[in-house]
Short mmCIF file of C-alpha atoms in Angstrom, two decimals:
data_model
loop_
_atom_site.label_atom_id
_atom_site.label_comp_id
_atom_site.label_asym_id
_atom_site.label_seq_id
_atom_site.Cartn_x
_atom_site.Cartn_y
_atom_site.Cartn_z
CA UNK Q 25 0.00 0.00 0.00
CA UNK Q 26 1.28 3.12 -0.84
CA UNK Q 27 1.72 5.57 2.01
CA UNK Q 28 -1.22 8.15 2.38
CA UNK Q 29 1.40 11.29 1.83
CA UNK Q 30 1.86 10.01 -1.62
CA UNK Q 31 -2.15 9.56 -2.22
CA UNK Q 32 -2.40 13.18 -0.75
CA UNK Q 33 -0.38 14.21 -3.67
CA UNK Q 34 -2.11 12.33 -6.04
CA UNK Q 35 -4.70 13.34 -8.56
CA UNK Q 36 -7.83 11.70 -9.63
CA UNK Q 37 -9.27 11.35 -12.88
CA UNK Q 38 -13.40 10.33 -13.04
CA UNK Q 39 -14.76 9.45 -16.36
CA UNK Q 40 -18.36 9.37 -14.10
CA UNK Q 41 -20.31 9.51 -11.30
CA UNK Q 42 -20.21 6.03 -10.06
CA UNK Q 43 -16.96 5.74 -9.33
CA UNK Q 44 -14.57 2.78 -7.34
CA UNK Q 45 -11.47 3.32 -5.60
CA UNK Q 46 -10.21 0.03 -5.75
CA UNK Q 47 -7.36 -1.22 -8.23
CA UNK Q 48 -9.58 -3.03 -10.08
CA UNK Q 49 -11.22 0.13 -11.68
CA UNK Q 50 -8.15 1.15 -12.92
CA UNK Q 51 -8.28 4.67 -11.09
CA UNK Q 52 -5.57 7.50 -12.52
CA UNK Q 53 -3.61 9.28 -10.76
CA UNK Q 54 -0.75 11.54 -11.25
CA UNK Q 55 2.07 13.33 -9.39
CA UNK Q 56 0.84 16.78 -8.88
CA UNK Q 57 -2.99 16.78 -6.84
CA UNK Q 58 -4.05 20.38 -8.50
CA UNK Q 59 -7.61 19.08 -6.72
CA UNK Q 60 -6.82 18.67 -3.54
CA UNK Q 61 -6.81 21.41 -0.98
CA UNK Q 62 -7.02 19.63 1.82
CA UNK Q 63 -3.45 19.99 4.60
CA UNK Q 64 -1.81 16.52 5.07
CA UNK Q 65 -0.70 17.47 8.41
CA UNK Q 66 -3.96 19.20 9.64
CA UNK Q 67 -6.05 15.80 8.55
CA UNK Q 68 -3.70 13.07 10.07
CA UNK Q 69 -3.47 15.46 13.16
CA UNK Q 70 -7.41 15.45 13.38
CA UNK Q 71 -7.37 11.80 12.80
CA UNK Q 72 -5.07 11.10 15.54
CA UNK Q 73 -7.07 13.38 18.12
CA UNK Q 74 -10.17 11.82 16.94
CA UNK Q 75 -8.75 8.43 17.65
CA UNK Q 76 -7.04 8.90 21.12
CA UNK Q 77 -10.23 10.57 21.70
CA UNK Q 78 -12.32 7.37 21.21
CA UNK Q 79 -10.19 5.54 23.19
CA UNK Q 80 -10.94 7.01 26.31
CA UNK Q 81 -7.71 9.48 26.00
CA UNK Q 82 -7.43 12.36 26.96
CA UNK Q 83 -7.06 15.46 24.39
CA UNK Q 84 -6.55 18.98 23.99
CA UNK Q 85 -9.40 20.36 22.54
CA UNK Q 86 -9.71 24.37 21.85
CA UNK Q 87 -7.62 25.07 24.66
CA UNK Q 88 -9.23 22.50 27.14
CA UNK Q 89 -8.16 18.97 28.14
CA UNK Q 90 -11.44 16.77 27.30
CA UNK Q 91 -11.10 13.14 28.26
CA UNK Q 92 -13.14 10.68 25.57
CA UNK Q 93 -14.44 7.38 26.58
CA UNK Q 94 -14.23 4.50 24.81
CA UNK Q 95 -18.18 3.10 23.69
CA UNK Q 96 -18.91 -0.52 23.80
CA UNK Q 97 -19.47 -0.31 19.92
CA UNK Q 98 -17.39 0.65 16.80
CA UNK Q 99 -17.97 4.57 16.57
CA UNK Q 100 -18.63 5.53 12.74
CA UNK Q 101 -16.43 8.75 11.62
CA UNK Q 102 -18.53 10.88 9.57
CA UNK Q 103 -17.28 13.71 7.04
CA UNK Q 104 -19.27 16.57 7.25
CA UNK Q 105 -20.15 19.06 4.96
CA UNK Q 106 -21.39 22.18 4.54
CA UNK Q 107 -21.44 24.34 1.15
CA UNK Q 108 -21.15 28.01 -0.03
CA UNK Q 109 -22.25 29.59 -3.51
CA UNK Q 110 -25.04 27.02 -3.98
CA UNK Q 111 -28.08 27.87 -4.22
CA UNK Q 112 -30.33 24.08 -3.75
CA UNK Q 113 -33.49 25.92 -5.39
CA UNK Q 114 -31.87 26.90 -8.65
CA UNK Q 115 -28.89 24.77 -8.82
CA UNK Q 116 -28.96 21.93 -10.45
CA UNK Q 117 -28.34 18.69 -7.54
CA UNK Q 118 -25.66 16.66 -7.51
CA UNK Q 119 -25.83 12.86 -6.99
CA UNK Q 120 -23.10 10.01 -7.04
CA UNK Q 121 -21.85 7.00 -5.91
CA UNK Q 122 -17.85 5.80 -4.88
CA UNK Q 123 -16.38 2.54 -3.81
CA UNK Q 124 -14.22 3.52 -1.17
CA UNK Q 125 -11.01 1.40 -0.64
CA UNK Q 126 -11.99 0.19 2.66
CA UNK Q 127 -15.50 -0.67 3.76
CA UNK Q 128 -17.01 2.15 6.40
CA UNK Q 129 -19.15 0.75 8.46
CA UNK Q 130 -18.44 -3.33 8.43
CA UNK Q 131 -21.99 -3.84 10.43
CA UNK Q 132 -23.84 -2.24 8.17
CA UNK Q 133 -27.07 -4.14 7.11
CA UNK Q 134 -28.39 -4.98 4.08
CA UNK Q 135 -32.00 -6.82 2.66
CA UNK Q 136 -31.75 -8.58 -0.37
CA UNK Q 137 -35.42 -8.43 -2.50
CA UNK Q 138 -35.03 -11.26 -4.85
CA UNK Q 139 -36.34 -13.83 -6.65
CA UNK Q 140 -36.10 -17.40 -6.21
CA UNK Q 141 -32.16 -18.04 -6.89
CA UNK Q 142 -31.19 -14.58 -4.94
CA UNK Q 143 -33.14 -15.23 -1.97
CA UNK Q 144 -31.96 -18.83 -1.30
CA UNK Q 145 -28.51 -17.53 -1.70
CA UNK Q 146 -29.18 -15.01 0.81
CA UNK Q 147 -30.43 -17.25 3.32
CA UNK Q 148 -26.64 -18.84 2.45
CA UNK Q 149 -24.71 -16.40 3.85
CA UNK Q 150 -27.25 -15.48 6.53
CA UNK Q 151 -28.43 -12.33 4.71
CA UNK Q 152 -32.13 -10.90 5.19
CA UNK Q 153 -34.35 -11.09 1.85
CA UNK Q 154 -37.90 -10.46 1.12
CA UNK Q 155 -39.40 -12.11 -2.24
CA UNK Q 156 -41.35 -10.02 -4.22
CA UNK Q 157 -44.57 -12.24 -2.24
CA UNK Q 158 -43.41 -10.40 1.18
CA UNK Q 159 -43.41 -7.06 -0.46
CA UNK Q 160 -46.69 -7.31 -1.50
CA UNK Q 161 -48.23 -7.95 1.88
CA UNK Q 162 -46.96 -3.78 2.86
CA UNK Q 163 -49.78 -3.34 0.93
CA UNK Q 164 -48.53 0.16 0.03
CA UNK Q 165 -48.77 1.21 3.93
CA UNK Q 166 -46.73 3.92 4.39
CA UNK Q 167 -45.31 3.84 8.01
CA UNK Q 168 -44.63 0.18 7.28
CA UNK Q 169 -42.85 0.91 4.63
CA UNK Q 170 -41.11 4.19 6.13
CA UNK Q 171 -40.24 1.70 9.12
CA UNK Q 172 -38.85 -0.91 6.60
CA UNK Q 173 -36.77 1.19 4.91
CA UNK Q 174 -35.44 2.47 8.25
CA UNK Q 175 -34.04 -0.93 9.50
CA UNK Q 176 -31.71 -1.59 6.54
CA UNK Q 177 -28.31 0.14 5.59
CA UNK Q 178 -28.83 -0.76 2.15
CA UNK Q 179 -31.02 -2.79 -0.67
CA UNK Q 180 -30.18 -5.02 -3.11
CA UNK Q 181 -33.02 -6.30 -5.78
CA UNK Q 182 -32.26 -9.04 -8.48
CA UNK Q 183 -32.43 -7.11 -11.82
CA UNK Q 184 -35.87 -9.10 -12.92
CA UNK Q 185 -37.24 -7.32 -10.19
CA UNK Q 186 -36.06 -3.93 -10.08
CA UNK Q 187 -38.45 -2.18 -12.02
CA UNK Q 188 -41.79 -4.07 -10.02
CA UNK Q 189 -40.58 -2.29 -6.47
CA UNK Q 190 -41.89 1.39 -7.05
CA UNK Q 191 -45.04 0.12 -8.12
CA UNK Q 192 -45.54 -2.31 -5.10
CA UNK Q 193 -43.85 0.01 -2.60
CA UNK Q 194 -44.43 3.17 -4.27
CA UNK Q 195 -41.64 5.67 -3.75
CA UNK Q 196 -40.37 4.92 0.00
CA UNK Q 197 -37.47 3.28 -0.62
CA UNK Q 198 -36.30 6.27 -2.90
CA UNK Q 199 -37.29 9.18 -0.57
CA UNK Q 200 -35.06 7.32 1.96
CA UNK Q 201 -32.28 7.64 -0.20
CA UNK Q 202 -32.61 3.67 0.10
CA UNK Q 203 -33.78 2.95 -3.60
CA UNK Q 204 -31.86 -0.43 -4.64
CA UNK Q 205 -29.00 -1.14 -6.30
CA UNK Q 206 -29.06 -3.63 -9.37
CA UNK Q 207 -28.48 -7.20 -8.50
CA UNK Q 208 -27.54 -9.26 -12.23
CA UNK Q 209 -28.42 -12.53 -12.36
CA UNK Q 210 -25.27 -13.89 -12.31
CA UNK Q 211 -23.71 -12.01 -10.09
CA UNK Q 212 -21.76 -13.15 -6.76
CA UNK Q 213 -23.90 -11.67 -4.17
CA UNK Q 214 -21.33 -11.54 -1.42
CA UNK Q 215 -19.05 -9.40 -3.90
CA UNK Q 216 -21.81 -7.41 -4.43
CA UNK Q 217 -23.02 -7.10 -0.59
CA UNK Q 218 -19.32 -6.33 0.33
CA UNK Q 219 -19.00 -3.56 -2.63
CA UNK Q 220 -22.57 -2.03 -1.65
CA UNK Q 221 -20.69 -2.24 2.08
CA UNK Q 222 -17.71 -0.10 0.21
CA UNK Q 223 -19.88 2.60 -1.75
CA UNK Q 224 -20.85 5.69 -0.50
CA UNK Q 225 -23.45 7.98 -1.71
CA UNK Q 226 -23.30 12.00 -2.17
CA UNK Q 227 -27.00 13.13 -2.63
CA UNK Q 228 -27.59 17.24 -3.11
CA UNK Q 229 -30.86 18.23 -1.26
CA UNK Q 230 -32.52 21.36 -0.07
CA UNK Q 231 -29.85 21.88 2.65
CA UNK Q 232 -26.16 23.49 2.39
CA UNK Q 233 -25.37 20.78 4.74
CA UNK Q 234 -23.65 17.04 4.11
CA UNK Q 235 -22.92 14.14 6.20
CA UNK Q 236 -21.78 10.49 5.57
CA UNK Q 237 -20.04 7.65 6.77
CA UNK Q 238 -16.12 7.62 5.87
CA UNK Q 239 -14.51 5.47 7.74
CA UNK Q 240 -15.05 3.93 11.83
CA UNK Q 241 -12.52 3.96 14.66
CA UNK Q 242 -10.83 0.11 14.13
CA UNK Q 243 -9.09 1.90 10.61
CA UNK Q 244 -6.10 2.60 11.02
CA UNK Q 245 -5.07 6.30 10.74
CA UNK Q 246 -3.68 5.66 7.01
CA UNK Q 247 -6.68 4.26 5.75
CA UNK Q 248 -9.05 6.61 7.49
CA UNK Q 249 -6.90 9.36 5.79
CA UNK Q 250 -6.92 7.97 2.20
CA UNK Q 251 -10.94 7.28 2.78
CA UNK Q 252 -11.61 10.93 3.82
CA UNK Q 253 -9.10 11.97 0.77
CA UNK Q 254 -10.97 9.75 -1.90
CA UNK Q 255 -14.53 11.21 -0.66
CA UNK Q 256 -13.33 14.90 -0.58
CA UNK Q 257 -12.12 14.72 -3.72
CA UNK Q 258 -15.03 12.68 -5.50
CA UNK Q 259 -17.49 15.33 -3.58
CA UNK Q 260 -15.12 18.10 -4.99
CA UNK Q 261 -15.72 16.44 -8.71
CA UNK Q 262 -19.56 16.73 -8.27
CA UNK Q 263 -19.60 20.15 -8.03
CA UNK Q 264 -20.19 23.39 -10.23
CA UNK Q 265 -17.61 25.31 -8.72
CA UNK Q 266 -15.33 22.52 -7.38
CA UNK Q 267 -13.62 24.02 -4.22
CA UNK Q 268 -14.99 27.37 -4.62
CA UNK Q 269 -17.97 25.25 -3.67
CA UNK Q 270 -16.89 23.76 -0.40
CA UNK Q 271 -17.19 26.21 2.82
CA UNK Q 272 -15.69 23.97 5.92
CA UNK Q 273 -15.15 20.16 5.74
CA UNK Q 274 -15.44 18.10 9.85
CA UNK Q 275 -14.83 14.85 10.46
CA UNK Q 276 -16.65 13.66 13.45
CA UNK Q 277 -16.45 10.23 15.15
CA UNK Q 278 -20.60 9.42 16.52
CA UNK Q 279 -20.14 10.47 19.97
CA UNK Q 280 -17.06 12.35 19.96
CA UNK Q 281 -16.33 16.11 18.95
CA UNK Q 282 -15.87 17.85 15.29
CA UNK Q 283 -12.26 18.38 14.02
CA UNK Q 284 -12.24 21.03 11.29
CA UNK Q 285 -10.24 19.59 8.52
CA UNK Q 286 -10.77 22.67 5.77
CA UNK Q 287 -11.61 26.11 6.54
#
């Protein structure tokens, strides 16, 4: 693995918006990151603080010592977001997807809606599914569906199947930002499950405000770093005005404090 200074000065190249950061995709770089703005030193300093942090450590933070505490589960570390010279009423929104080179948030959960050969591979490797049978018997409720959505990460729906789910759920799934992704009939499903694990998601609404899952506190502080580099820079790619675009960037780990990383 190359070391993160070297990603840091790295530039990417994105023929889309679905994107992977994996080798596999055969992602260019080259020597000289023109888009990256963000300070090596500031980010690996705010990763380390964030760390010792959720470890129960002690830190200095804005001039006080604040001891952490260290949770009985993995903490997620979120990048936060918040935009300038966007306006979300006239501005066209920005949506798209990257397969970051390590997974987030390993516990994430996931519901496979398949047919026959899908869902017996699901029950497999221990994976929920729901046949298009069990859809069906929402019978279009709304809160059950709302509360459906809530309880999985992410859905996966064999590609015979994909276009029947709006009309039996109606458009739940997709105002949860939940809407699911393609499942090919011959596809591997745990490769899939474990890239869906990988992806994130940036999705413009009516708010100047952004927040995802990056990375968790068992990553170690280079591969938090190159996650949090890799999602900057896709997010930077989505927009008008690149950089001009971006107002402060935070990574935050769920119950410890905000470290600035861009001002």
């Amino acid at each position: 693995r190359q070391s993160v200074t070297k990603e840091q000065k790295k530039k990417n190249h994105w023929s889309s918006h679905s994107l992977f950061g994996t080798e596999k995709q055969s992602l260019e770089f080259e020597e000289e990151n023109k888009m990256s703005k963000l300070n090596s030193e500031l980010l690996n300093s705010s990763i380390d603080q964030l760390l010792k942090f959720s470890k129960g450590e002690t830190i200095s933070y804005k001039g006080a010592d604040v001891k952490g505490k260290l949770r009985k589960y993995i903490e997620t570390i979120e990048l936060q977001v918040t935009l300038k010279n966007y306006d979300p009423s006239r501005d066209k929104r920005f949506s798209g997807t990257f397969r970051l080179p390590m997974v987030p948030k390993p516990n994430s959960t996931i519901c496979v809606l398949g047919n026959q050969k899908h869902c017996e591979k699901a029950d497999q490797l221990g994976i929920d599914k729901m046949t298009i049978d069990d859809l069906k018997k929402f019978n279009k409720n709304k809160k059950l569906i709302k509360k459906f959505a809530k309880k999985y990460d992410n859905f996966l729906a064999s590609a015979s199947l994909i276009k029947q789910i709006p009309r039996i759920l109606g458009p739940g799934l997709t105002k949860a930002g939940k809407f699911p992704t393609v499942l090919d009939e011959n596809e591997n499903l745990q490769d899939k499950i474990d890239s869906t694990k990988a992806t994130i998601k940036f999705q413009m609404k009516k708010v100047m405000c952004l927040s995802l899952a990056v990375a968790n506190v068992t990553m170690n502080n280079g591969d938090i770093a190159l996650n949090v580099q890799l999602a900057v820079n896709f997010l930077v790619s989505l927009l008008k005005k690149n950089w001009q675009n971006i107002k402060v960037l935070y990574i935050k780990s769920t119950m410890g404090p905000p470290f600035q990383i861009f001002y």
